């Protein structure tokens, strides 16, 4: 494995590799294979800290280790040549180059940007910014997904607006696209980058929702905002990607972040590599792996809603939705009639109070399904009356059952409990 283990992304991939290797019993020896040939156990060696590493040293390492298969991230064609010359099966996990001769297992970066957009749209924002390197494929796709979902949502709201209601406009700024110095700034010193971030943030209309292509830039944006006396999240709400937990918590205030489907990528990498090592055939295409969830911390824990009644309703929903809150109970707290509140809700968020209650419950259920709680308790604690109601609602919303969701994104402790050999 050639992976940058200093980053949460790579460590998540490795957790998935460990889980899949144990579940598929690839550590075990003494098992008969095809035609009676004994299958040897899988052994791993890890080449770490690969940013800026030398192709010469990598070639030497491959020569010393002589791997039967390789799982890696490839950053340029120079390194791709090194992998090609090993004449070994290779599975690639990074989209730095537009094309690759190796099978790739990649995150869905467009869906990541769309998830970020929905996170901010649910909080009522109308002004948005993206900070990333648009010339890098993965970053550009995250920015594109972010903007496309915002545009789609506001276009849909305009279509559904009542006669006589003015359309709600939005603004969007992409730092990597609007500033010609962006490439040199992002590759330059931390001090220069933070100064440029501060200038950009100060120029945006407030309150503004900013999506950073990764947690490093997200944490730097939080610092740059504070140095410009901008309040986070009240003036500037900031969201990163990768959920680098220590980095996110070191940020002040703590940084919200998107947790990627890295463990699923690692599992798929083992599946494809085993396929290559057995038959030399790989699937023509491997579906991209969707992001898992947004881990909300203080940097986005805000409502950017000018309508005081809608803001009050949202706060009440987020506090009480999982307790079985009904629209009738909500209206007892908000001094407007149902039709008026629904109309104003749709104008701000694009959906009704009932749909918001349902959304909050589903998001809570997703979090609880990543624990060891029984499905019955998950249903009760997320505001669904019965497990059957949870299952029906979950399937309609996500296209999968709660059990399937748990199997894909469930407790990480599962791979730690699996036996390493048949005799354990």
Coordinates of C-alpha atoms in Angstrom, one line a residue:
X1 CA 0.0 0.0 0.0
X2 CA 1.3 3.4 -1.0
X3 CA -0.9 5.8 0.9
X4 CA -0.4 9.2 2.7
X5 CA -1.2 7.8 6.2
X6 CA -0.8 11.2 7.8
X7 CA -4.2 12.1 6.4
X8 CA -7.6 10.8 7.8
X9 CA -8.7 9.9 4.2
X10 CA -5.9 7.3 3.9
X11 CA -6.4 6.0 7.4
X12 CA -10.1 5.5 6.7
X13 CA -9.2 3.6 3.5
X14 CA -6.8 1.4 5.5
X15 CA -9.6 0.6 8.1
X16 CA -11.7 -0.6 5.1
X17 CA -8.8 -2.7 3.8
X18 CA -8.4 -4.3 7.2
X19 CA -12.1 -5.0 7.6
X20 CA -12.4 -6.5 4.1
X21 CA -9.2 -8.6 4.4
X22 CA -10.5 -10.2 7.7
X23 CA -14.1 -10.6 6.4
X24 CA -12.8 -12.4 3.3
X25 CA -10.4 -14.5 5.4
X26 CA -7.4 -13.3 3.4
X27 CA -5.1 -13.5 6.4
X28 CA -5.7 -17.2 6.8
X29 CA -3.3 -19.8 5.4
X30 CA -3.6 -23.5 4.7
X31 CA -6.8 -23.1 2.6
X32 CA -7.1 -25.0 -0.7
X33 CA -7.4 -22.8 -3.7
X34 CA -8.3 -23.6 -7.3
X35 CA -6.9 -26.9 -8.6
X36 CA -5.7 -27.7 -5.0
X37 CA -3.1 -25.0 -4.9
X38 CA -2.7 -23.6 -1.3
X39 CA -3.6 -20.0 -0.9
X40 CA -1.1 -18.0 0.9
X41 CA -2.1 -15.3 3.5
X42 CA -2.1 -11.7 2.5
X43 CA 0.7 -9.7 4.1
X44 CA 0.9 -5.9 3.9
X45 CA 3.7 -3.4 3.7
X46 CA 3.0 0.4 3.8
X47 CA 5.0 3.1 2.1
X48 CA 4.0 6.2 4.0
X49 CA 4.4 10.0 3.5
X50 CA 4.2 9.8 -0.2
X51 CA 3.8 13.6 -1.0
X52 CA 6.9 14.6 -2.9
X53 CA 8.4 11.2 -2.7
X54 CA 11.0 10.1 -5.2
X55 CA 10.2 7.7 -8.0
X56 CA 13.7 6.3 -7.5
X57 CA 13.1 5.4 -3.9
X58 CA 9.7 4.0 -4.7
X59 CA 11.3 1.8 -7.5
X60 CA 13.9 0.6 -5.0
X61 CA 11.1 -0.2 -2.4
X62 CA 9.2 -2.2 -4.9
X63 CA 12.3 -4.1 -5.8
X64 CA 13.1 -4.9 -2.1
X65 CA 9.4 -5.8 -1.3
X66 CA 8.5 -7.5 -4.6
X67 CA 4.7 -7.1 -4.0
X68 CA 2.1 -9.4 -5.6
X69 CA -0.4 -6.5 -5.8
X70 CA -0.5 -2.7 -5.1
X71 CA -3.1 -0.3 -3.7
X72 CA -2.0 3.2 -4.1
X73 CA -2.5 6.9 -4.9
X74 CA -0.8 8.1 -8.1
X75 CA -0.2 11.8 -8.4
X76 CA 1.4 12.1 -11.8
X77 CA 2.5 10.2 -15.0
X78 CA 6.1 9.9 -13.7
X79 CA 4.9 7.8 -10.8
X80 CA 2.4 5.9 -13.0
X81 CA 5.4 4.7 -15.0
X82 CA 7.0 3.2 -11.8
X83 CA 3.8 1.3 -11.1
X84 CA 3.5 0.1 -14.7
X85 CA 7.1 -1.2 -14.7
X86 CA 6.3 -3.5 -11.7
X87 CA 4.0 -5.6 -14.0
X88 CA 1.9 -6.2 -10.9
X89 CA -1.9 -5.7 -10.4
X90 CA -2.5 -2.1 -9.3
X91 CA -5.6 -0.5 -7.9
X92 CA -5.6 3.3 -7.8
X93 CA -7.5 5.4 -5.3
X94 CA -6.9 9.0 -6.3
X95 CA -8.1 11.2 -9.2
X96 CA -5.1 13.4 -9.9
X97 CA -4.8 12.5 -13.5
X98 CA -7.7 12.7 -16.0
X99 CA -7.1 9.2 -17.2
X100 CA -5.5 6.0 -15.9
X101 CA -4.7 2.6 -17.2
X102 CA -5.3 1.1 -13.8
X103 CA -8.7 0.3 -12.3
X104 CA -9.8 3.2 -10.0
X105 CA -12.0 3.4 -6.9
X106 CA -12.8 7.0 -6.3
X107 CA -15.0 9.1 -4.0
X108 CA -18.0 10.8 -5.5
X109 CA -16.7 14.4 -5.3
X110 CA -19.7 15.9 -7.1
X111 CA -22.0 14.3 -4.5
X112 CA -19.7 15.7 -1.8
X113 CA -20.3 19.2 -3.1
X114 CA -24.0 18.6 -3.3
X115 CA -24.1 17.4 0.3
X116 CA -22.3 20.6 1.4
X117 CA -24.8 22.7 -0.5
X118 CA -27.8 21.0 1.1
X119 CA -26.2 21.5 4.5
X120 CA -26.1 25.3 4.0
X121 CA -29.4 25.5 2.2
X122 CA -31.1 23.8 5.1
X123 CA -29.8 26.6 7.3
X124 CA -31.3 29.3 5.1
X125 CA -28.2 30.8 3.4
X126 CA -28.4 32.9 0.3
X127 CA -24.7 33.8 -0.1
X128 CA -22.1 31.1 -0.8
X129 CA -18.4 30.7 -1.4
X130 CA -16.1 27.9 -2.5
X131 CA -12.4 27.7 -1.6
X132 CA -10.5 25.2 -3.5
X133 CA -8.1 24.5 -6.4
X134 CA -10.4 24.4 -9.4
X135 CA -7.5 23.0 -11.6
X136 CA -7.3 19.9 -9.4
X137 CA -9.9 17.3 -10.6
X138 CA -11.2 16.3 -7.2
X139 CA -11.4 19.9 -5.9
X140 CA -13.0 21.2 -9.1
X141 CA -15.6 18.4 -8.9
X142 CA -16.5 19.3 -5.3
X143 CA -16.9 23.0 -6.3
X144 CA -19.0 22.1 -9.3
X145 CA -21.3 19.9 -7.3
X146 CA -21.6 22.6 -4.7
X147 CA -22.6 25.3 -7.2
X148 CA -24.9 23.0 -9.3
X149 CA -27.0 22.0 -6.2
X150 CA -27.3 25.6 -5.1
X151 CA -28.4 26.7 -8.6
X152 CA -30.8 23.8 -9.0
X153 CA -32.4 24.6 -5.6
X154 CA -32.9 28.3 -6.2
X155 CA -34.3 27.6 -9.7
X156 CA -36.7 25.1 -8.3
X157 CA -37.8 27.7 -5.6
X158 CA -38.3 30.3 -8.3
X159 CA -40.6 27.9 -10.3
X160 CA -42.6 27.2 -7.1
X161 CA -42.9 30.8 -6.0
X162 CA -46.5 32.2 -5.7
X163 CA -47.6 34.9 -8.1
X164 CA -46.4 38.3 -7.0
X165 CA -43.6 36.9 -4.8
X166 CA -40.2 38.2 -5.8
X167 CA -37.7 35.5 -6.6
X168 CA -35.1 34.9 -3.9
X169 CA -31.7 35.6 -5.4
X170 CA -28.3 34.1 -4.3
X171 CA -24.7 35.0 -4.8
X172 CA -21.7 32.6 -5.4
X173 CA -18.0 33.2 -5.3
X174 CA -15.3 30.7 -6.3
X175 CA -11.9 31.8 -5.0
X176 CA -10.0 29.5 -7.3
X177 CA -11.8 30.8 -10.3
X178 CA -12.0 34.5 -9.7
X179 CA -8.4 35.2 -8.5
X180 CA -5.7 34.7 -11.1
X181 CA -3.1 34.4 -8.4
X182 CA -4.9 31.5 -6.7
X183 CA -2.5 28.8 -7.9
X184 CA 0.5 30.6 -6.5
X185 CA -1.4 31.5 -3.3
X186 CA -2.5 27.9 -2.6
X187 CA 1.0 26.6 -3.2
X188 CA 2.7 29.5 -1.3
X189 CA 3.4 30.1 2.4
X190 CA 0.8 29.7 5.1
X191 CA 1.0 33.4 5.9
X192 CA 0.4 34.5 2.3
X193 CA -2.5 32.0 1.9
X194 CA -4.2 33.2 5.1
X195 CA -3.9 36.8 4.1
X196 CA -5.5 36.1 0.7
X197 CA -8.2 34.1 2.5
X198 CA -8.9 37.0 4.8
X199 CA -9.2 39.5 1.9
X200 CA -11.6 37.1 0.1
X201 CA -13.8 36.5 3.1
X202 CA -14.0 40.2 3.9
X203 CA -15.2 40.9 0.3
X204 CA -18.2 38.5 0.5
X205 CA -21.8 39.5 1.4
X206 CA -22.8 38.4 4.9
X207 CA -23.8 36.1 6.3
X208 CA -22.0 33.7 3.9
X209 CA -21.6 30.0 3.8
X210 CA -18.2 28.8 2.7
X211 CA -17.3 25.3 1.5
X212 CA -13.6 24.4 1.7
X213 CA -12.4 21.6 -0.5
X214 CA -10.6 20.0 2.5
X215 CA -10.2 20.4 6.2
X216 CA -6.7 22.0 6.0
X217 CA -8.1 24.9 4.0
X218 CA -11.2 25.0 6.1
X219 CA -9.3 25.3 9.4
X220 CA -7.1 28.1 7.8
X221 CA -10.3 29.9 6.7
X222 CA -11.6 29.9 10.3
X223 CA -8.3 31.4 11.4
X224 CA -8.3 34.0 8.6
X225 CA -11.9 35.0 9.5
X226 CA -11.1 35.5 13.1
X227 CA -8.1 37.7 12.2
X228 CA -10.5 39.9 10.2
X229 CA -12.8 40.1 13.2
X230 CA -15.4 38.1 11.3
X231 CA -17.6 35.9 13.5
X232 CA -17.7 32.2 12.8
X233 CA -20.4 31.0 12.2
X234 CA -22.6 34.1 12.5
X235 CA -20.8 36.1 9.7
X236 CA -19.0 33.3 8.0
X237 CA -20.1 29.6 8.3
X238 CA -17.3 27.2 7.2
X239 CA -17.5 23.5 6.2
X240 CA -14.5 21.3 5.3
X241 CA -14.1 17.7 3.9
X242 CA -12.4 14.5 5.3
X243 CA -13.3 14.9 9.0
X244 CA -9.7 15.1 10.2
X245 CA -11.0 15.0 13.8
X246 CA -7.9 16.5 15.6
X247 CA -7.6 19.2 13.0
X248 CA -11.3 20.0 13.2
X249 CA -11.2 20.2 17.0
X250 CA -8.1 22.3 17.0
X251 CA -9.9 24.9 15.0
X252 CA -11.6 27.6 17.0
X253 CA -14.5 27.3 16.7
X254 CA -14.4 23.6 15.9
X255 CA -14.8 22.9 12.1
X256 CA -17.7 21.0 10.6
X257 CA -16.7 18.5 8.0
X258 CA -17.9 15.9 5.6
X259 CA -17.0 12.3 6.4
X260 CA -16.1 10.5 3.2
X261 CA -16.9 6.9 2.4
X262 CA -13.2 5.9 2.8
X263 CA -13.8 2.6 4.5
X264 CA -16.1 1.6 1.6
X265 CA -13.3 2.6 -0.8
X266 CA -10.8 0.4 1.1
X267 CA -13.2 -2.6 1.0
X268 CA -13.8 -2.2 -2.7
X269 CA -10.0 -1.9 -3.3
X270 CA -9.5 -5.3 -1.7
X271 CA -12.3 -6.8 -3.7
X272 CA -10.9 -5.5 -7.0
X273 CA -7.3 -6.4 -6.2
X274 CA -8.2 -10.0 -5.3
X275 CA -10.1 -10.2 -8.6
X276 CA -7.0 -8.9 -10.5
X277 CA -4.6 -11.3 -8.7
X278 CA -6.8 -14.3 -9.5
X279 CA -7.9 -13.7 -13.1
X280 CA -6.2 -10.5 -14.3
X281 CA -9.7 -9.1 -15.1
X282 CA -11.1 -6.0 -13.4
X283 CA -14.6 -4.5 -13.8
X284 CA -14.9 -2.1 -16.6
X285 CA -16.1 0.6 -14.3
X286 CA -16.4 0.9 -10.5
X287 CA -19.2 3.2 -9.2
X288 CA -18.0 6.1 -7.2
X289 CA -18.4 6.0 -3.5
X290 CA -20.8 8.5 -1.9
X291 CA -19.9 10.6 1.1
X292 CA -21.3 9.3 4.4
X293 CA -22.4 12.3 6.5
X294 CA -21.7 15.8 7.7
X295 CA -20.2 16.0 11.2
X296 CA -21.7 19.2 12.4
X297 CA -19.5 21.3 14.8
X298 CA -19.7 24.9 15.8
X299 CA -18.4 26.4 12.5
X300 CA -21.8 25.8 10.8
X301 CA -24.1 25.6 13.7
X302 CA -26.2 28.6 12.8
X303 CA -29.4 29.6 11.1
X304 CA -29.1 32.3 8.4
X305 CA -32.8 33.0 8.2
X306 CA -34.2 36.5 8.2
X307 CA -37.8 35.5 8.7
X308 CA -38.1 35.4 12.5
X309 CA -41.1 33.0 12.5
X310 CA -39.3 30.5 10.2
X311 CA -36.2 30.8 12.3
X312 CA -38.1 30.1 15.5
X313 CA -39.9 27.1 13.8
X314 CA -36.5 25.7 12.6
X315 CA -35.0 25.9 16.1
X316 CA -38.0 24.2 17.6
X317 CA -38.0 21.5 15.0
X318 CA -34.3 20.8 15.6
X319 CA -34.9 20.5 19.3
X320 CA -38.1 18.5 19.3
X321 CA -38.5 16.6 16.0
X322 CA -37.0 13.4 17.4
X323 CA -39.5 13.6 20.3
X324 CA -42.4 13.0 17.9
X325 CA -43.2 16.7 17.2
X326 CA -46.2 17.2 14.9
X327 CA -47.0 20.3 12.8
X328 CA -50.0 20.9 15.1
X329 CA -47.7 21.0 18.1
X330 CA -45.3 23.3 16.2
X331 CA -48.0 25.8 15.4
X332 CA -48.9 26.0 19.1
X333 CA -45.4 27.6 19.5
X334 CA -45.4 29.8 16.4
X335 CA -48.0 32.6 16.2
X336 CA -49.1 32.1 12.6
X337 CA -51.5 29.8 10.8
X338 CA -50.5 26.7 9.0
X339 CA -50.9 27.9 5.4
X340 CA -48.9 31.1 6.1
X341 CA -46.0 29.2 7.8
X342 CA -45.9 26.6 5.0
X343 CA -45.8 29.4 2.4
X344 CA -43.0 31.2 4.2
X345 CA -41.1 28.0 4.9
X346 CA -41.2 27.1 1.2
X347 CA -40.0 30.6 0.3
X348 CA -37.0 30.3 2.6
X349 CA -36.1 26.6 2.5
X350 CA -38.0 25.2 -0.5
X351 CA -40.0 22.7 1.5
X352 CA -42.7 22.5 4.2
X353 CA -42.3 22.3 8.0
X354 CA -43.5 18.7 7.9
X355 CA -40.8 17.8 5.4
X356 CA -38.2 19.5 7.6
X357 CA -39.4 17.5 10.6
X358 CA -39.0 14.3 8.5
X359 CA -35.6 15.3 7.3
X360 CA -34.3 16.0 10.8
X361 CA -35.5 12.6 12.0
X362 CA -33.9 10.8 9.1
X363 CA -30.6 12.6 9.7
X364 CA -30.7 11.5 13.3
X365 CA -31.5 7.9 12.3
X366 CA -28.4 7.9 10.1
X367 CA -26.2 8.9 13.0
X368 CA -27.7 6.3 15.3
X369 CA -27.4 3.5 12.7
X370 CA -23.7 4.0 12.9
X371 CA -23.8 2.8 16.5
X372 CA -24.6 -0.7 18.0
X373 CA -28.1 0.4 19.0
X374 CA -30.9 -2.1 18.0
X375 CA -33.1 -0.9 15.1
X376 CA -36.0 -0.6 17.5
X377 CA -34.1 1.9 19.7
X378 CA -32.9 3.8 16.6
X379 CA -36.6 4.2 15.5
X380 CA -37.6 5.4 19.0
X381 CA -34.7 7.8 19.5
X382 CA -35.1 9.4 16.0
X383 CA -38.8 10.1 16.3
X384 CA -40.3 7.2 14.3
X385 CA -43.2 5.4 16.0
X386 CA -42.1 1.9 14.9
X387 CA -39.2 0.2 13.2
X388 CA -41.5 -0.5 10.2
X389 CA -42.2 3.3 9.8
X390 CA -38.5 4.0 10.0
X391 CA -37.8 1.3 7.4
X392 CA -40.4 2.6 5.0
X393 CA -39.3 6.2 5.4
X394 CA -35.6 5.4 5.1
X395 CA -36.1 3.3 2.0
X396 CA -38.1 6.1 0.3
X397 CA -35.5 8.7 1.2
X398 CA -32.2 6.9 0.6
X399 CA -33.1 3.9 -1.6
X400 CA -31.8 1.5 1.0
X401 CA -33.1 -0.1 4.2
X402 CA -31.7 0.8 7.6
X403 CA -30.0 -2.6 7.8
X404 CA -28.3 -2.0 4.4
X405 CA -27.2 1.4 5.5
X406 CA -25.8 0.0 8.7
X407 CA -23.9 -2.7 6.8
X408 CA -22.3 -0.1 4.6
X409 CA -21.6 2.7 7.1
X410 CA -22.0 1.0 10.5
X411 CA -19.8 0.7 13.6
X412 CA -16.1 0.8 12.9
X413 CA -15.6 -1.5 15.9
X414 CA -16.9 -4.4 13.8
X415 CA -13.6 -5.0 12.0
X416 CA -11.7 -4.9 15.3
X417 CA -13.8 -7.9 16.6
X418 CA -13.3 -10.2 13.6
X419 CA -10.9 -13.2 14.0
X420 CA -7.6 -12.9 12.2
X421 CA -7.3 -16.6 11.6
X422 CA -9.6 -19.6 11.4
X423 CA -8.4 -20.8 14.8
X424 CA -9.2 -17.6 16.7

